[in-house]
Short mmCIF file of C-alpha atoms in Angstrom, two decimals:
data_model
loop_
_atom_site.label_atom_id
_atom_site.label_comp_id
_atom_site.label_asym_id
_atom_site.label_seq_id
_atom_site.Cartn_x
_atom_site.Cartn_y
_atom_site.Cartn_z
CA MET A 11 215.13 239.77 59.15
CA LYS A 12 212.03 241.34 57.65
CA ALA A 13 212.14 245.15 57.68
CA LYS A 14 209.66 246.86 59.95
CA LYS A 15 206.72 248.65 58.36
CA GLN A 16 206.70 252.44 58.60
CA ILE A 17 203.79 254.30 60.21
CA LEU A 18 203.24 258.04 59.89
CA VAL A 19 201.37 259.66 62.81
CA VAL A 20 199.87 263.09 62.05
CA ASP A 21 198.28 265.08 64.90
CA ASP A 22 198.60 268.63 66.19
CA SER A 23 198.57 267.36 69.77
CA PRO A 24 202.03 266.37 71.12
CA GLU A 25 200.29 264.29 73.82
CA ILE A 26 198.42 262.20 71.19
CA ILE A 27 201.58 261.76 69.15
CA ASP A 28 203.53 260.60 72.22
CA ALA A 29 200.77 258.13 73.11
CA LEU A 30 200.63 256.64 69.59
CA VAL A 31 204.41 256.40 69.34
CA GLU A 32 204.50 254.54 72.67
CA ILE A 33 201.85 252.08 71.42
CA LEU A 34 203.52 251.38 68.06
CA LYS A 35 207.28 251.84 68.53
CA ASN A 36 208.09 248.21 69.39
CA ASP A 37 206.56 246.81 66.21
CA TYR A 38 206.97 249.58 63.65
CA VAL A 39 209.19 252.44 62.55
CA VAL A 40 207.14 255.50 63.55
CA LYS A 41 207.43 258.89 61.89
CA VAL A 42 205.53 261.90 63.21
CA SER A 43 204.20 265.26 62.06
CA THR A 44 202.20 267.95 63.84
CA ASN A 45 200.76 269.50 60.64
CA GLY A 46 199.47 268.55 57.22
CA SER A 47 202.18 270.22 55.12
CA LYS A 48 205.00 268.41 56.90
CA ALA A 49 203.07 265.16 56.65
CA LEU A 50 202.87 265.48 52.85
CA GLU A 51 206.62 266.15 52.69
CA ILE A 52 207.22 262.86 54.49
CA VAL A 53 204.75 261.01 52.22
CA PHE A 54 206.36 262.37 49.03
CA SER A 55 209.89 261.59 50.21
CA LYS A 56 212.00 258.68 48.97
CA THR A 57 210.75 256.52 51.86
CA PRO A 58 206.96 257.00 52.14
CA PRO A 59 205.09 255.34 55.01
CA ASP A 60 203.19 252.08 54.69
CA LEU A 61 200.22 253.44 56.66
CA ILE A 62 199.08 256.83 58.00
CA LEU A 63 197.25 257.62 61.25
CA LEU A 64 195.71 261.02 60.51
CA ASP A 65 193.96 263.50 62.77
CA ILE A 66 191.01 265.26 61.11
CA LYS A 67 190.89 268.64 62.84
CA MET A 68 194.22 270.44 62.68
CA PRO A 69 195.10 274.12 62.19
CA GLY A 70 195.97 275.07 58.63
CA MET A 71 195.61 272.01 56.43
CA ASP A 72 193.16 269.58 58.02
CA GLY A 73 193.11 265.80 57.69
CA TYR A 74 190.59 265.83 54.84
CA GLN A 75 192.81 268.11 52.76
CA VAL A 76 195.87 265.97 53.43
CA CYS A 77 193.98 262.85 52.40
CA GLN A 78 192.67 264.54 49.24
CA GLN A 79 196.17 265.50 48.09
CA LEU A 80 197.36 262.01 48.90
CA LYS A 81 194.62 260.33 46.86
CA ASP A 82 195.24 262.66 43.92
CA THR A 83 198.78 261.43 43.39
CA LEU A 84 200.17 258.13 42.19
CA PRO A 85 201.41 255.85 43.68
CA HIS A 86 200.73 257.39 47.11
CA LYS A 87 196.95 257.06 46.72
CA MET A 88 197.30 253.39 47.69
CA ILE A 89 198.71 254.15 51.16
CA PRO A 90 196.05 253.21 53.77
CA VAL A 91 194.81 256.16 55.84
CA ILE A 92 193.18 255.63 59.25
CA PHE A 93 191.48 258.78 60.52
CA ILE A 94 191.64 259.57 64.24
CA THR A 95 189.31 262.16 65.77
CA GLY A 96 187.61 263.27 68.95
CA SER A 97 184.43 264.15 67.04
CA LYS A 98 181.25 262.20 67.75
CA ASP A 99 179.53 263.45 64.58
CA GLU A 100 178.58 260.53 62.30
CA MET A 101 178.92 262.77 59.23
CA ASP A 102 182.64 263.16 60.00
CA GLU A 103 183.00 259.40 59.78
CA VAL A 104 181.01 259.26 56.55
CA ARG A 105 183.14 262.00 54.99
CA ALA A 106 186.37 260.36 56.15
CA LEU A 107 185.46 257.11 54.42
CA GLU A 108 184.24 258.93 51.30
CA MET A 109 187.60 260.72 51.11
CA GLY A 110 189.34 257.36 50.84
CA GLY A 111 190.10 256.51 54.45
CA VAL A 112 190.16 252.80 55.20
CA ASP A 113 189.09 253.19 58.85
CA TYR A 114 187.97 255.69 61.50
CA ILE A 115 188.98 255.62 65.17
CA GLN A 116 187.49 257.86 67.83
CA LYS A 117 189.46 259.32 70.72
CA PRO A 118 190.29 258.64 73.52
CA ILE A 119 192.89 256.24 72.16
CA GLN A 120 192.61 252.56 73.09
CA PRO A 121 196.01 250.80 72.64
CA VAL A 122 194.42 247.42 71.84
CA ILE A 123 192.21 248.95 69.14
CA ILE A 124 195.08 250.95 67.61
CA ARG A 125 197.33 247.90 67.37
CA ALA A 126 194.56 245.70 65.97
CA ARG A 127 193.42 248.22 63.31
CA VAL A 128 196.96 249.01 62.20
CA GLU A 129 197.92 245.34 61.93
CA THR A 130 194.70 244.47 60.08
CA HIS A 131 195.05 247.20 57.44
CA LEU A 132 198.73 246.53 56.87
CA ARG A 133 197.91 242.87 56.31
CA LEU A 134 195.07 243.78 53.93
CA GLN A 135 197.38 246.11 52.02
CA GLU A 136 200.03 243.42 51.73
CA THR A 137 197.46 240.89 50.48
CA SER A 138 196.12 243.43 47.99
CA SER A 139 199.63 244.11 46.68
CA ARG A 140 200.28 240.39 46.24
CA LEU A 141 197.02 239.90 44.34
CA GLU A 142 197.81 242.91 42.18
CA GLY A 143 201.23 241.46 41.42
CA LEU A 144 199.73 238.10 40.44
CA LEU A 145 197.15 239.82 38.25
CA SER A 146 199.87 241.89 36.58
CA GLN A 147 201.88 238.75 35.82
CA THR A 148 198.77 237.04 34.43
CA LEU A 149 197.92 240.07 32.31
CA LEU A 150 201.49 240.37 31.04
CA GLY A 151 201.56 236.69 30.11
CA SER A 152 198.22 236.95 28.28
CA ILE A 153 199.27 240.09 26.42
CA GLN A 154 202.60 238.56 25.38
CA LEU A 155 200.87 235.39 24.17
CA MET A 156 198.40 237.34 22.03
CA ALA A 157 201.14 239.56 20.62
CA GLN A 158 203.31 236.53 19.78
CA THR A 159 200.34 234.87 18.08
CA LEU A 160 199.85 237.95 15.89
CA SER A 161 203.58 238.15 15.10
CA MET A 162 203.56 234.56 13.80
CA THR A 163 200.26 234.67 11.91
CA ASN A 164 200.35 238.20 10.52
CA PRO A 165 203.78 239.91 10.77
CA LEU A 166 202.60 242.97 8.82
CA ALA A 167 199.88 243.74 11.38
CA PHE A 168 202.18 242.94 14.31
CA ASN A 169 204.93 245.25 13.07
CA GLN A 170 202.48 248.12 12.72
CA ALA A 171 201.16 247.50 16.25
CA CYS A 172 204.71 247.69 17.62
CA ARG A 173 205.28 251.00 15.86
CA ILE A 174 202.06 252.68 16.96
CA LYS A 175 202.55 251.39 20.52
CA LYS A 176 205.48 253.81 20.85
CA LEU A 177 203.45 256.69 19.40
CA VAL A 178 200.48 256.00 21.65
CA ARG A 179 202.60 255.80 24.79
CA ARG A 180 204.24 259.14 24.00
CA MET A 181 200.87 260.76 23.21
CA ALA A 182 199.47 259.54 26.54
CA GLU A 183 202.53 260.92 28.35
CA LEU A 184 202.16 264.34 26.72
CA MET A 185 198.46 264.40 27.65
CA GLN A 186 199.33 263.36 31.23
CA LEU A 187 196.85 260.49 31.20
CA GLU A 188 196.64 258.06 34.11
CA ASN A 189 197.33 254.33 33.75
CA ILE A 190 199.18 254.77 30.47
CA TRP A 191 199.64 250.99 30.28
CA ARG A 192 195.99 250.70 29.15
CA PHE A 193 196.57 252.83 26.05
CA GLU A 194 199.93 251.21 25.32
CA THR A 195 198.43 247.73 25.62
CA ALA A 196 195.49 248.72 23.39
CA ALA A 197 198.00 249.84 20.75
CA LEU A 198 199.98 246.59 20.96
CA LEU A 199 196.77 244.56 20.62
CA SER A 200 194.99 246.92 18.22
CA ASN A 201 195.58 244.57 15.30
CA ILE A 202 195.00 241.28 17.10
CA GLY A 203 191.74 240.88 15.15
CA CYS A 204 193.84 240.77 11.98
CA VAL A 205 194.63 237.12 12.74
CA ALA A 206 191.33 236.48 10.91
CA LEU A 207 192.35 238.53 7.83
CA PRO A 208 194.22 237.26 4.76
CA ILE A 209 197.71 238.70 4.27
CA HIS A 210 196.95 239.92 0.76
CA LEU A 211 194.12 242.11 2.07
CA LEU A 212 196.38 243.77 4.65
CA LYS A 213 199.01 244.44 1.98
CA LYS A 214 196.36 246.17 -0.10
CA VAL A 215 195.27 248.27 2.87
CA PHE A 216 198.83 249.25 3.75
CA LYS A 217 199.55 250.28 0.16
CA GLU A 218 196.20 252.13 0.07
CA GLU A 219 195.16 250.16 -2.99
CA VAL A 220 191.53 250.02 -4.08
CA ILE A 221 189.63 247.28 -2.26
CA SER A 222 186.16 245.91 -2.89
CA LYS A 223 183.14 246.53 -0.66
CA SER A 224 183.35 242.99 0.71
CA GLU A 225 187.08 243.41 1.46
CA GLN A 226 186.40 246.72 3.18
CA ASP A 227 183.70 245.13 5.34
CA LEU A 228 186.08 242.29 6.21
CA PHE A 229 188.87 244.69 7.18
CA GLN A 230 186.56 246.84 9.28
CA SER A 231 185.51 243.76 11.24
CA HIS A 232 188.96 243.33 12.79
CA PRO A 233 188.36 245.70 15.76
CA SER A 234 185.27 243.71 16.76
CA VAL A 235 187.10 240.40 16.42
CA GLY A 236 190.06 241.73 18.40
CA SER A 237 187.85 243.18 21.12
CA ASP A 238 186.09 239.85 21.57
CA LEU A 239 189.46 238.08 21.95
CA ILE A 240 190.67 240.58 24.56
CA ARG A 241 187.45 241.03 26.52
CA GLY A 242 187.67 237.58 28.09
CA ILE A 243 190.88 238.49 29.95
CA PRO A 244 190.14 239.96 33.42
CA GLY A 245 191.54 243.46 33.77
CA LEU A 246 191.57 244.24 30.05
CA GLU A 247 187.94 245.34 29.67
CA GLU A 248 188.86 248.97 28.93
CA VAL A 249 191.59 247.86 26.54
CA ALA A 250 189.03 245.76 24.67
CA GLY A 251 186.77 248.80 24.42
CA MET A 252 189.54 250.96 22.99
CA VAL A 253 190.34 248.33 20.36
CA LEU A 254 186.64 248.03 19.47
CA HIS A 255 186.25 251.79 18.88
CA GLN A 256 189.48 252.45 16.95
CA LEU A 257 187.67 253.01 13.64
CA ASP A 258 184.77 255.05 15.06
CA PRO A 259 184.00 258.43 13.47
CA PHE A 260 185.34 261.37 15.45
CA ASN A 261 182.61 262.96 17.60
CA PRO A 262 183.73 266.36 18.99
CA GLN A 263 181.00 266.27 21.66
CA LEU A 264 182.57 263.19 23.24
CA HIS A 265 185.98 264.87 23.41
CA GLU A 266 185.26 268.22 25.03
CA GLY A 267 187.21 269.06 28.17
CA PRO A 268 190.54 268.01 29.69
CA PRO A 269 191.77 264.62 28.38
CA ASP A 270 192.01 263.09 31.88
CA LEU A 271 188.28 263.69 32.41
CA LEU A 272 187.15 262.07 29.14
CA ASP A 273 185.85 258.54 28.75
CA PRO A 274 189.11 256.55 28.48
CA ILE A 275 187.56 254.04 26.07
CA GLN A 276 186.39 256.68 23.59
CA LEU A 277 189.64 258.61 24.00
CA GLY A 278 191.74 255.48 23.57
CA GLY A 279 189.87 254.54 20.40
CA GLN A 280 190.56 257.95 18.85
CA ILE A 281 194.23 257.88 19.90
CA LEU A 282 194.58 254.52 18.11
CA LYS A 283 192.83 255.96 15.06
CA VAL A 284 195.14 258.99 14.80
CA ALA A 285 198.32 257.01 15.52
CA THR A 286 197.40 254.31 12.99
CA ALA A 287 196.60 256.86 10.26
CA PHE A 288 199.94 258.58 10.87
CA ASP A 289 201.85 255.29 10.77
CA MET A 290 200.14 254.08 7.59
CA LYS A 291 201.11 257.21 5.67
CA VAL A 292 204.68 257.30 7.01
CA PHE A 293 205.08 253.57 6.29
CA LYS A 294 204.01 254.25 2.70
CA GLY A 295 206.83 256.77 2.38
CA GLU A 296 205.28 260.16 3.17
CA ARG A 297 207.27 262.61 5.27
CA PRO A 298 206.06 262.77 8.90
CA SER A 299 205.72 266.58 8.75
CA GLU A 300 203.54 266.31 5.64
CA VAL A 301 201.38 263.67 7.29
CA ILE A 302 200.75 265.99 10.25
CA VAL A 303 199.55 268.67 7.82
CA SER A 304 197.19 266.25 6.05
CA LEU A 305 195.72 265.02 9.36
CA THR A 306 195.31 268.62 10.56
CA ASP A 307 193.36 269.40 7.39
CA GLU A 308 190.74 266.79 8.34
CA PRO A 309 189.40 268.01 11.73
CA ASN A 310 186.08 266.20 11.18
CA ILE A 311 187.88 262.86 10.89
CA TYR A 312 190.79 263.19 13.31
CA SER A 313 190.69 264.87 16.72
CA PRO A 314 192.53 268.22 16.44
CA GLU A 315 193.82 267.90 20.01
CA LEU A 316 195.26 264.46 19.34
CA VAL A 317 196.85 265.63 16.11
CA LYS A 318 198.48 268.49 18.06
CA ALA A 319 199.97 265.93 20.48
CA LEU A 320 201.19 263.93 17.49
CA ALA A 321 202.74 267.07 15.99
CA LYS A 322 204.82 267.53 19.16
CA ILE A 323 206.04 263.95 18.83
CA GLU A 324 206.89 264.47 15.15
CA LYS A 325 209.23 267.30 16.17
CA GLU A 326 210.95 264.92 18.63
CA MET A 327 211.42 262.19 16.05
CA PRO A 328 215.02 261.28 15.31
CA SER A 329 216.50 261.66 11.87
CA GLU A 330 216.72 258.35 10.06
CA LYS A 331 219.14 256.85 7.57
CA GLU A 332 219.43 253.63 5.63
CA LYS A 333 222.41 251.32 5.94
CA SER A 334 223.46 247.74 5.34
CA VAL A 335 224.33 245.61 8.36
CA ALA A 336 225.26 242.05 9.24
CA VAL A 337 223.00 239.92 11.41
CA LYS A 338 225.41 240.34 14.33
CA ASP A 339 224.97 244.13 14.11
CA LEU A 340 221.18 244.13 14.35
CA HIS A 341 219.77 245.88 17.38
CA ALA A 342 216.41 246.99 18.78
CA GLY A 343 214.99 250.04 17.04
CA MET A 344 216.14 249.13 13.54
CA VAL A 345 213.48 248.58 10.86
CA LEU A 346 213.98 246.02 8.08
CA LEU A 347 213.75 247.45 4.56
CA GLN A 348 213.76 244.00 2.99
CA ASP A 349 212.50 240.52 3.78
CA LEU A 350 214.91 238.56 5.97
CA VAL A 351 215.42 235.15 4.34
CA ASP A 352 217.73 232.18 4.78
CA GLU A 353 219.76 230.39 2.10
CA GLU A 354 216.67 228.40 1.08
CA ASP A 355 214.70 231.65 0.70
CA PHE A 356 212.54 230.89 3.71
CA ARG A 357 211.27 234.20 5.06
CA VAL A 358 212.11 234.72 8.74
CA ALA A 359 210.93 238.33 9.03
CA SER A 360 209.17 240.70 6.65
CA ALA A 361 210.19 244.12 5.39
CA GLY A 362 208.89 246.75 7.78
CA HIS A 363 209.58 244.64 10.87
CA ALA A 364 210.63 246.86 13.79
CA MET A 365 213.38 245.12 15.71
CA THR A 366 212.88 244.40 19.41
CA GLN A 367 215.29 242.78 21.86
CA GLU A 368 213.31 239.54 21.56
CA SER A 369 213.28 239.47 17.75
CA VAL A 370 217.02 240.27 17.57
CA GLN A 371 217.78 237.33 19.87
CA MET A 372 215.50 235.04 17.86
CA ILE A 373 217.10 236.05 14.55
CA ARG A 374 220.63 235.59 15.87
CA SER A 375 219.74 232.12 17.22
CA TYR A 376 218.21 231.17 13.87
CA HIS A 377 221.33 232.45 12.07
CA LYS A 378 223.52 230.05 14.07
CA ASN A 379 221.61 227.06 12.71
CA LYS A 380 220.70 228.29 9.24
CA ASN A 381 222.64 231.07 7.58
CA LEU A 382 220.61 234.15 6.77
CA LYS A 383 221.39 236.15 3.67
CA GLU A 384 223.54 239.18 4.41
CA PRO A 385 223.95 242.12 4.39
CA LEU A 386 220.56 243.45 5.43
CA ARG A 387 219.15 246.82 4.47
CA VAL A 388 217.71 248.57 7.54
CA LYS A 389 216.48 251.98 8.60
CA VAL A 390 218.25 253.37 11.66
CA ALA A 391 217.19 256.26 13.89
CA GLY A 392 219.89 258.83 14.63
CA ARG A 393 218.83 258.87 18.29
CA GLU A 394 216.26 256.66 19.96
CA ILE A 395 213.57 258.56 21.86
CA PHE A 396 210.92 255.86 21.89
CA GLN A 397 212.72 253.20 23.94
#
C-alpha cells in the first residue's frame, strides 16, 4: 500500500487546527504546530512534511518568517507552502506568493477548497519530482558519454579532468556554494574541448615546454570548443559558461563579496583556472605546498580567496608513496606512474591515469583476455579524503 503523504498544519488557533485536521485526517498523516519555531523543528526533522498549510499572522515568528527560513535551506525549500489567512488585504497575498508560497487560501475554511488545493499541489510536486528525476538521469547519461568520449580520444586530458574534479568539489564545499554538482561537472568536462587537440600538443602543455603562437592559439580554443559541445544539453548552460571562462584573466571587481553571491559562471571559471594550474604543477613533480606559495605570489592572475581555499585542501592531502602492484591489486584512487600495456605493447592506459571503479573493472576484464605486463608502478595515497 502506498504510504500516506504528510501534511503540516501551522496555526496559533486550536479551533483552526482542529478543523483542518478533521478535513485531512482520512487521506493524509497530519502533523500540527501552534507556532513557527515548533513548525521549523518538525520540518527539519528526519521526516519532513510533504506540504505545509501555514497561517500568516501568528505571535512570535509569523508565517512569512517561517517560509523565509524554509526557502533558505536545502532541500526543504522545495516543500510546497499554502498560506492560510483571515486577511482581505491583496498585498498579503502578493507577499505570500513572492515569499515562495504556491497558493493562498482565505478564511473561513471551506473543506472542499482545502482538499482540492492540497491534492492539486501534492500532485504537482510529485510530477515535478518525476520530471526532475528524468532530467537528472538524462544529464548524468550525457555527462558520462562526454567523459567517456574524452577518456578514449585524449586520456591525458581526461585524467587531468578527473583529478581537478576532486579539487573543485572540495573547494566548493569549503566555500559553502549551492548546487556543487555544477562546479564538479564543469571540472569533469573542463577538457572536453581537447578532443579537437593533438596529443603531442597536450604533452607539451603538460610538460610546460615552449609552444609556438599557433599552438598556443589552438590550445586556448579548447574552452570555446568544449562550451559549444556542452551548451546544447538542457540543464548544463551554467556548466558550459564555466568551461568557456576557465582561461579568463582574473578580475577582482567580479569577485568582491561572499562567494555564494557571486556570478556562478565567473566564479566557476576561476575555480577551474586555479585548480588546473595547481594540478599542472603538481603533475609535473612540484610539491603541493610549493605550488600554493607560487600561486599566492601571483594575486593578479589567480584569485587570492580561491588560492586560500586550495591551501586548506593542500593541508588535508594524504601523504603519498610509490609501490608496485599486480593488476588484481589495483583500486580506485591509485595513479599510474607508467603506461599500462599488454604483451603486444598495446597501451591500455597512460601514465598519470587516476584509477576509478570503472577503469579498474575495465582493466581487470581486459587482463582476463589479454595479459597485461606486471607489476605496475603506482602512486598510492596514505588515506583517501577525496572519495
